[in-house]
Coordinates of C-alpha atoms and ligand atoms in Angstrom, one line a residue:
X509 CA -6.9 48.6 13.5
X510 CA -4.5 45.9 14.2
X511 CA -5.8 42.3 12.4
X512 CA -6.8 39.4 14.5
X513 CA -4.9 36.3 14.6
X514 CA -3.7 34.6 11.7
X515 CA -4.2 31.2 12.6
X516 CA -8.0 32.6 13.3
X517 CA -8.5 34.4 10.5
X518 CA -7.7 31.0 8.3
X519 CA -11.0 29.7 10.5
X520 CA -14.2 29.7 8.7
X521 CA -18.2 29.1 10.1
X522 CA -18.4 25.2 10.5
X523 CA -20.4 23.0 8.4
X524 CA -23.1 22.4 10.8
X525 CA -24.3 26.1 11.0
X526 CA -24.0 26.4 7.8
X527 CA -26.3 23.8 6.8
X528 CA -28.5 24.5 9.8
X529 CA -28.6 28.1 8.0
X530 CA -29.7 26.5 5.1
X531 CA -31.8 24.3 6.2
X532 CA -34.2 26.7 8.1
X533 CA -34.5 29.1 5.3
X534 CA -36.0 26.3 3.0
X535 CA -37.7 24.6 5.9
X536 CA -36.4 21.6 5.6
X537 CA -36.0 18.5 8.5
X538 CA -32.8 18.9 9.7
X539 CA -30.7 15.6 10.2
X540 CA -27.5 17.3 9.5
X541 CA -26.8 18.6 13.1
X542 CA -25.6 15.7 15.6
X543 CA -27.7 15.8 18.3
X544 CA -31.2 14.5 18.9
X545 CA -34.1 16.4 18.5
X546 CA -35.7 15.0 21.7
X547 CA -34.8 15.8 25.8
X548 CA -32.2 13.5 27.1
X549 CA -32.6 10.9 29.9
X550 CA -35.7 11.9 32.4
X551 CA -33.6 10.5 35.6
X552 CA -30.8 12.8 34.8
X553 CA -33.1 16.0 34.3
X554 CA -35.0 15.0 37.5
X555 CA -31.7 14.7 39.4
X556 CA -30.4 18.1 38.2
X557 CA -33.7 19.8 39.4
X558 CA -33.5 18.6 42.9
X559 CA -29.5 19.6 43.0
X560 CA -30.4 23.0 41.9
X561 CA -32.7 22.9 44.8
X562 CA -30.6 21.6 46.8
X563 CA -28.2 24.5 46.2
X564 CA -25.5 22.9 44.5
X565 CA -25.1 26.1 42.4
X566 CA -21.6 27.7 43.4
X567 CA -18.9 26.8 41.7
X568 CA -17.6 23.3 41.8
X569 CA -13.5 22.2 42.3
X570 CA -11.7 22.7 38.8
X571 CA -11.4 19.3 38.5
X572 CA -14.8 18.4 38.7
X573 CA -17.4 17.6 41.8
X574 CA -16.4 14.2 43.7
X575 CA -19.4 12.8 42.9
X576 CA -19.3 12.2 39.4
X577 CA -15.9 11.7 39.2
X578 CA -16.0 9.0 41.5
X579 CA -19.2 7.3 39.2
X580 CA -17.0 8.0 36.4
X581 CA -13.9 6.1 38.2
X582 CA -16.4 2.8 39.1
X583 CA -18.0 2.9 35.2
X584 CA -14.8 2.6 33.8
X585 CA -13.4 0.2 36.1
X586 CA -16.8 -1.8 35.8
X587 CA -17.1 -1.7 31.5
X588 CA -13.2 -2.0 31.0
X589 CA -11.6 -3.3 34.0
X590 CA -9.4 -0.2 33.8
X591 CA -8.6 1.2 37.2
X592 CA -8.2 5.4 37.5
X593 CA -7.8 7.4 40.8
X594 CA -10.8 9.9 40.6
X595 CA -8.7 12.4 42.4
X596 CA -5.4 12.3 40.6
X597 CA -6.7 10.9 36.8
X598 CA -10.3 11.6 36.5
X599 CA -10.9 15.7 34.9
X600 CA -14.0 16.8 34.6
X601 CA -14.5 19.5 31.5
X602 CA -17.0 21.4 29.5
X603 CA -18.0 18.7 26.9
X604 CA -15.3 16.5 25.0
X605 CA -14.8 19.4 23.3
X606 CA -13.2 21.4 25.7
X607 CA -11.4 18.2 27.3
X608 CA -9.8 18.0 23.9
X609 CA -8.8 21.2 23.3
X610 CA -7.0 21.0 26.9
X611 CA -5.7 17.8 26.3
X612 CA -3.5 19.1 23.1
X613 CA -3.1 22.3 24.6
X614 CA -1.0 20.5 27.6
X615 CA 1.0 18.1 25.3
X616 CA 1.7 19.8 22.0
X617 CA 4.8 22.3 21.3
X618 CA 4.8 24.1 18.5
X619 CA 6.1 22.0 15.1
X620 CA 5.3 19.2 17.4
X621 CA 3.0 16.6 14.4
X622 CA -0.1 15.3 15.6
X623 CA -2.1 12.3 13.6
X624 CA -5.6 12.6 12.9
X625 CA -7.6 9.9 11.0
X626 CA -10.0 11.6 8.1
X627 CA -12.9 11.8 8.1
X628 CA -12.2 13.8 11.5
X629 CA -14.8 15.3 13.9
X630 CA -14.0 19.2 12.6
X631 CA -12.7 20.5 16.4
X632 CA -9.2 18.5 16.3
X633 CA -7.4 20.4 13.6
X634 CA -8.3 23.7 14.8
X635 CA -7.2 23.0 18.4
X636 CA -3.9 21.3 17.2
X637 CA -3.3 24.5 15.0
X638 CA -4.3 27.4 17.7
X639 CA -1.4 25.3 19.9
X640 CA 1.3 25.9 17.0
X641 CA 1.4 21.8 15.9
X642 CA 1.2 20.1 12.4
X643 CA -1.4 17.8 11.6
X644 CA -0.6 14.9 9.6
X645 CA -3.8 12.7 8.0
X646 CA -4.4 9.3 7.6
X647 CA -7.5 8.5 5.4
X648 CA -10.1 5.6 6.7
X649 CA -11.2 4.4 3.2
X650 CA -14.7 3.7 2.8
X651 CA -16.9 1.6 2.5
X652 CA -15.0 -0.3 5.6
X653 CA -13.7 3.1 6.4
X654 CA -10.4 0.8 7.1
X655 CA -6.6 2.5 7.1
X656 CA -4.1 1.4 4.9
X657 CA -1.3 -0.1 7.6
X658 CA 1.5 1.2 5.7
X659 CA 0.0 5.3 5.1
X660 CA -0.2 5.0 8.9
X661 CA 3.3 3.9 9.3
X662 CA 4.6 7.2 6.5
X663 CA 2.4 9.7 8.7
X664 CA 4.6 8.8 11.8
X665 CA 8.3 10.5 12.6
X666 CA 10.7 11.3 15.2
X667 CA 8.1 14.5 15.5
X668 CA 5.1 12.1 16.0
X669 CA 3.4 13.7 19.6
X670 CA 0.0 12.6 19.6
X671 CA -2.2 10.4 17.4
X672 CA -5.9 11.0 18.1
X673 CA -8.6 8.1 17.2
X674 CA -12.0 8.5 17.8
X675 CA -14.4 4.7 18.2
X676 CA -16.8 4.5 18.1
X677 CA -16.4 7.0 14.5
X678 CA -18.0 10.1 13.7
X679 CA -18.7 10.2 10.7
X680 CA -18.5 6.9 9.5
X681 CA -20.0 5.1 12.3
X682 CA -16.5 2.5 12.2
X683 CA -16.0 0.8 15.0
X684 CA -12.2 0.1 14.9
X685 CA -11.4 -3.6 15.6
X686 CA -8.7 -5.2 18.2
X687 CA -6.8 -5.1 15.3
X688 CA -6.7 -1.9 13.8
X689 CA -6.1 -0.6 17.4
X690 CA -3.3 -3.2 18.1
X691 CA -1.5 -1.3 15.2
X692 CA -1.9 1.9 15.9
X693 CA -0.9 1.4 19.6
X694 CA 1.9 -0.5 18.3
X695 CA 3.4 2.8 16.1
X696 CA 2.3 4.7 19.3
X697 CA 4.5 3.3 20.9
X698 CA 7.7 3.0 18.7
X699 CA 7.3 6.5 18.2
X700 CA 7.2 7.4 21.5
X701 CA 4.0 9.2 21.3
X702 CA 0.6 9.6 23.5
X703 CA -2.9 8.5 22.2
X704 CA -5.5 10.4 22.4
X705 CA -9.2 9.1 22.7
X706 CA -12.5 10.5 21.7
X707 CA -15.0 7.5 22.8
X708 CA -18.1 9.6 23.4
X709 CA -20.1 7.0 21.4
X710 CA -18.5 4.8 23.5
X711 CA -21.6 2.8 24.7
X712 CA -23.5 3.2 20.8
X713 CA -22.4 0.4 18.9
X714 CA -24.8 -2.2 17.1
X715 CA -24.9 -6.0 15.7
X716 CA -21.8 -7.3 17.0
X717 CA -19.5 -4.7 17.3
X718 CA -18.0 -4.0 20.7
X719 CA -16.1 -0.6 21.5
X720 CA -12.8 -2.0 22.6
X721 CA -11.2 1.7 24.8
X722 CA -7.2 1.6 23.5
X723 CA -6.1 1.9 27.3
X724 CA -7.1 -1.2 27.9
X725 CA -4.4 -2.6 25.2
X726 CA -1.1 -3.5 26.6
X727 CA 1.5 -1.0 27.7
X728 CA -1.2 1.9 26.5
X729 CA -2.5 3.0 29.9
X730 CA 0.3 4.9 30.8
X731 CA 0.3 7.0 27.2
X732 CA -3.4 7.2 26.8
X733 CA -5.3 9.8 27.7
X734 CA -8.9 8.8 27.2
X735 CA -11.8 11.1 26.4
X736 CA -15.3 11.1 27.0
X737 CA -18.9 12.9 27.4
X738 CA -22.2 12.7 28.8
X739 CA -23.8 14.3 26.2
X740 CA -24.8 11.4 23.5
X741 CA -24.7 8.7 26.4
X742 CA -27.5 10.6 28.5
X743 CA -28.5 12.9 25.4
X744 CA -27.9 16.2 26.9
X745 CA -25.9 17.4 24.4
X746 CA -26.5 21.2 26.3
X747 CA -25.0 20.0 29.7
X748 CA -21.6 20.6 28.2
X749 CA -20.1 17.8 30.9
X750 CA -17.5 15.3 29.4
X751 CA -14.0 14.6 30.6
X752 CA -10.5 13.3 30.2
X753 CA -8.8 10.2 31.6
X754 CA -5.3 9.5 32.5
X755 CA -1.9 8.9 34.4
X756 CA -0.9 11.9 37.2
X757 CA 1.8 13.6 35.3
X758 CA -0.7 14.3 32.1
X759 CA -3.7 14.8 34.3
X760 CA -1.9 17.5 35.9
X761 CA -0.7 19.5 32.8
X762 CA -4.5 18.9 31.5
X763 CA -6.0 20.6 34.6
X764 CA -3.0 23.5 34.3
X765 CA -5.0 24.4 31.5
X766 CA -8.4 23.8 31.9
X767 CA -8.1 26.3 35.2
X768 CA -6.6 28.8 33.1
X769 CA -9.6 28.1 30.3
X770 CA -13.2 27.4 32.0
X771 CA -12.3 26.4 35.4
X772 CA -15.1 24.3 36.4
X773 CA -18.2 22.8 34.2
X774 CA -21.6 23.4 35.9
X775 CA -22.0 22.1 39.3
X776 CA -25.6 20.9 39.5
X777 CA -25.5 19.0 36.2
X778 CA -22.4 17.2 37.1
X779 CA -23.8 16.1 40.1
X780 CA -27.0 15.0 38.4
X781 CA -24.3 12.8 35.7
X782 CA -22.8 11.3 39.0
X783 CA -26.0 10.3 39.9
X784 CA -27.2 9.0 36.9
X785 CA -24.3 7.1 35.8
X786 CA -25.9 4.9 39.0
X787 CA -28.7 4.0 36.7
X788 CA -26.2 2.9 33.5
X789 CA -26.6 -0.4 33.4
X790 CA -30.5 -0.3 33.5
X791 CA -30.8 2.2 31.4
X792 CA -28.1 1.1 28.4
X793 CA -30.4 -1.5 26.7
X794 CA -33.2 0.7 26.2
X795 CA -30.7 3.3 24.6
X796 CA -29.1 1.3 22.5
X797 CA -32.5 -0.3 21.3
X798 CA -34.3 3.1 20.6
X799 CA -31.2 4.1 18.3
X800 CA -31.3 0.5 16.7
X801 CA -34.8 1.2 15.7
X802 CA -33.9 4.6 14.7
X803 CA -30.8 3.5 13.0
X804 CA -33.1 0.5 10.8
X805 CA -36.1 2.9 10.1
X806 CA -33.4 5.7 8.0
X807 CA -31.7 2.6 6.8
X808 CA -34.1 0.5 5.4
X809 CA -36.2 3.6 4.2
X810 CA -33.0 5.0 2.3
X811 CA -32.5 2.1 0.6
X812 CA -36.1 1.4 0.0
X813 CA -35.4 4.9 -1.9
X814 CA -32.4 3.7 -4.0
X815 CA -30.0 5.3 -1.7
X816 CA -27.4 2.6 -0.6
X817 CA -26.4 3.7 2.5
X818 CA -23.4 2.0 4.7
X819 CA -24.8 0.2 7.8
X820 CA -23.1 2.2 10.9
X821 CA -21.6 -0.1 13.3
X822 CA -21.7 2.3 16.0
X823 CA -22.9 6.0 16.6
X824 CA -26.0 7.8 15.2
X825 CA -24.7 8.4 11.4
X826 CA -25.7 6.9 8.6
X827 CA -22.8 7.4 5.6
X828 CA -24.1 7.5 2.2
X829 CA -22.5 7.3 -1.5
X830 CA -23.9 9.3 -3.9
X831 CA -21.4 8.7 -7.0
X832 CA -24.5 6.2 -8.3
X833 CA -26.9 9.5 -8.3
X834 CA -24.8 12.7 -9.5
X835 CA -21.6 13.6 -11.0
X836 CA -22.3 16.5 -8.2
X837 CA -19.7 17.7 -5.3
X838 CA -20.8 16.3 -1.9
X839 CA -21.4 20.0 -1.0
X840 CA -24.0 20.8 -4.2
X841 CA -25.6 17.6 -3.6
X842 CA -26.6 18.4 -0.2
X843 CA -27.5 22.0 -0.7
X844 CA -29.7 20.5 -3.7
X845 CA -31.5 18.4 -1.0
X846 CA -32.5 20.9 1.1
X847 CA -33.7 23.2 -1.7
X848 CA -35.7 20.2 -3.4
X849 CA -36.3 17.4 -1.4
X850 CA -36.5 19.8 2.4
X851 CA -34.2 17.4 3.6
X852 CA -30.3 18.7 5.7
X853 CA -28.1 16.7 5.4
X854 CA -24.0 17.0 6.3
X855 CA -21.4 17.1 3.3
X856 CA -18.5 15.2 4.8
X857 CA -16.0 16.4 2.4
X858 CA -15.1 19.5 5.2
X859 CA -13.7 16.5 7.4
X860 CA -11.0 15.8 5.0
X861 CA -7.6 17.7 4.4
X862 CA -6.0 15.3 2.1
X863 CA -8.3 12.7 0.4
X864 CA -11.0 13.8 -2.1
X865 CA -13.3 10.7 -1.1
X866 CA -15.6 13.0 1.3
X867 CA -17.0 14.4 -2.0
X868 CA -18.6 11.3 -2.7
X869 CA -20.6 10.6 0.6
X870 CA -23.2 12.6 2.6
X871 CA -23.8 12.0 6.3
X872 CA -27.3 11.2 7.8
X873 CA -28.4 11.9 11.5
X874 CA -30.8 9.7 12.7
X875 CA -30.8 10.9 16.4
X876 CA -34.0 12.4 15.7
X877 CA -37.5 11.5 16.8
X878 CA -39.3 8.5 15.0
X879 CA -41.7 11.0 12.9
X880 CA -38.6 13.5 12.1
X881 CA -37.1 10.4 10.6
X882 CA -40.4 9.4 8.8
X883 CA -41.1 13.1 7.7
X884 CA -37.2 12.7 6.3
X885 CA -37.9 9.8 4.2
X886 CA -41.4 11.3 2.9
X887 CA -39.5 14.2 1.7
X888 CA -37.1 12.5 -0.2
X889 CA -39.3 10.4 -1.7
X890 CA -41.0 13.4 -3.3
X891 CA -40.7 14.3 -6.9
Ligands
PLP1269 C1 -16.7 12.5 17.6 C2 -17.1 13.6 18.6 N1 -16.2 14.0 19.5 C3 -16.6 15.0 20.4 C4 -17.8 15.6 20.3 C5 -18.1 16.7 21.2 O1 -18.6 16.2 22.4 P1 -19.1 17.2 23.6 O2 -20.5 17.6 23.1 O3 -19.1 16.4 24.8 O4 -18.2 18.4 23.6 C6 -18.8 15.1 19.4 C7 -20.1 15.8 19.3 O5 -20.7 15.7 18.3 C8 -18.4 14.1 18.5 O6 -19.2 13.6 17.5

């Protein structure tokens, strides 16, 4: 038999299965998998019952139902004072995900070099490399989980096509400041290159940090493409409904490929998002509040513990050293914690290429129900 592709073969199962794996053959409480452990916002699965009844169950236009882009169109004009035409800049995809995966599929030729900050949500670098292009890293140091200006300024070249930042940050939970944006837009734009966005925590940040999208810096609109989800702002992960953001030209080679990949997301659902994106504004303090709580009771229990975890200033990820603990790898630490302690946790060091910091951290999930949280904590505690 002939062998499979070689950029796929160099593919391997993704940490989160793996430690999912793990932890349900030692029964342990799973807060390694990103997603909460409870259903998502009861508006938005009311609304998608009575579109199903409605009938709204043929296939939608490729580039998503009116409806929602439309809601998307007068949220983002509404949060950011950023003004896109829902029918020539607004596409609607399956998730973030796939809206990524089009988004570098459209803009990046092979040998084309494509920046990615590490720790990285683990989807980029395959999709840059099934599309042919080099990935260059750029490691946000903890505990700030800052850049160093000048490693930023080496990853760039005349090859520079695409640098993608994601802020609110997964893993870390960095929010990156005005400035930090200010000077990667700046390079962006010296280089000649497009900035991708992944803001799907974009409405999940705590204390005083405020998620600052990088179109909304000056002369960025036109090379931004900006990317975003429903899934962690309504908590429907399984809707699979997120989408990308930008000028004609781009939009148009994004939706080349996303009707050549899925076509169209899932018609009821997306109307049920346009519908509740209606209710945002009542419904954001409430969100933020319950993941505040959540956010304090894994904090303050892990440190109650002798952990020292790093307070997130956005998402639903706690980071935490473990250098103070074990002379372990990130990956045997966590493997020892399910076994022992019955608790999953995420070993970050599989969202690094270059650095070797990842070994010295693992990552928390506290999108999970108050008493999966508790339970957590009780477990660890345990001799
Ligand atoms: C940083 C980041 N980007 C993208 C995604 C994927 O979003 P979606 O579920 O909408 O595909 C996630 C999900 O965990 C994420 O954490």
């Amino acid at each position: 038999m002939k062998e499979i592709s070689k950029i796929v073969s160099g593919f391997k199962e993704n940490i989160f299965s793996q430690m999912t794996n793990l932890a349900n053959k030692y029964n342990a409480v799973n807060l390694s998998q990103g997603y909460p452990d409870f259903d998502g916002a009861g508006f938005a699965l009311l609304s998608a019952k009575v579109n199903i009844d409605k009938g709204f169950n043929q296939t939608t236009n490729a580039i998503g139902c009116e409806e929602l882009r439309m809601s998307i169109k007068k949220y983002i004009k509404r949060k950011y004072n950023l003004n896109y035409d829902h029918n020539t800049e607004i596409t609607v995809t399956c998730g973030a995900t796939e809206a990524m995966y089009d988004v570098i599929s459209a803009l990046v030729n092979p040998e084309d070099e494509v920046i990615v900050f590490e720790p990285f949500f683990d989807i980029y670098v395959p999709a840059i490399l099934m599309n042919h292009g080099k990935v260059k890293t750029v490691t946000l140091h903890g505990p700030q989980f800052s850049f160093d200006k000048e490693e930023l300024r080496r990853a760039f070249s005349e090859k520079t096509k695409l640098v993608i930042v994601n802020t609110p940050h997964n893993p870390t939970g960095h929010v990156f400041t005005k400035n930090e944006l200010q000077i990667i837009c700046d390079l962006v734009k010296e280089y000649d290159a497009y900035l991708v966005t992944d803001e799907v925590y974009e409405f999940l940040t705590y204390d005083n940090h405020v998620h600052i999208p990088p179109a909304t810096l000056d002369g960025m609109r036109e090379r931004t493409i900006m990317i975003s989800s429903s899934g962690k702002t309504f908590g429907l992960t399984g809707w699979r409904t997120g989408w990308a953001i930008t000028v004609p030209a781009l939009s148009n080679a994004i939706r080349l490929v996303h009707q050549n990949n899925t076509f169209s997301g899932a018609h009821p659902l997306q109307k049920a998002i346009g519908e509740s994106f209606e209710k945002l504004d009542e419904y954001l303090p409430d969100y933020r509040g319950m993941y505040l709580r959540k956010r304090d009771i894994l904090f303050n229990g892990l440190t109650k513990l002798g952990y020292r975890p790093l307070k997130p200033e956005g998402t639903y990820f706690i980071m935490c050293p473990i250098r103070h603990m074990t002379q372990q790898s990130d990956i045997e630490f966590a493997k020892d914690l399910i076994i022992n302690k019955k608790v999953a946790t995420i070993p970050p060091s599989a969202f690094y290429i270059n650095s070797n910091e990842g070994h010295d951290y693992i990552r928390f999930c506290f999108a999970k129900k108050d008493e999966t949280l508790y339970q957590a904590l009780e477990n660890l505690s345990s001799l």
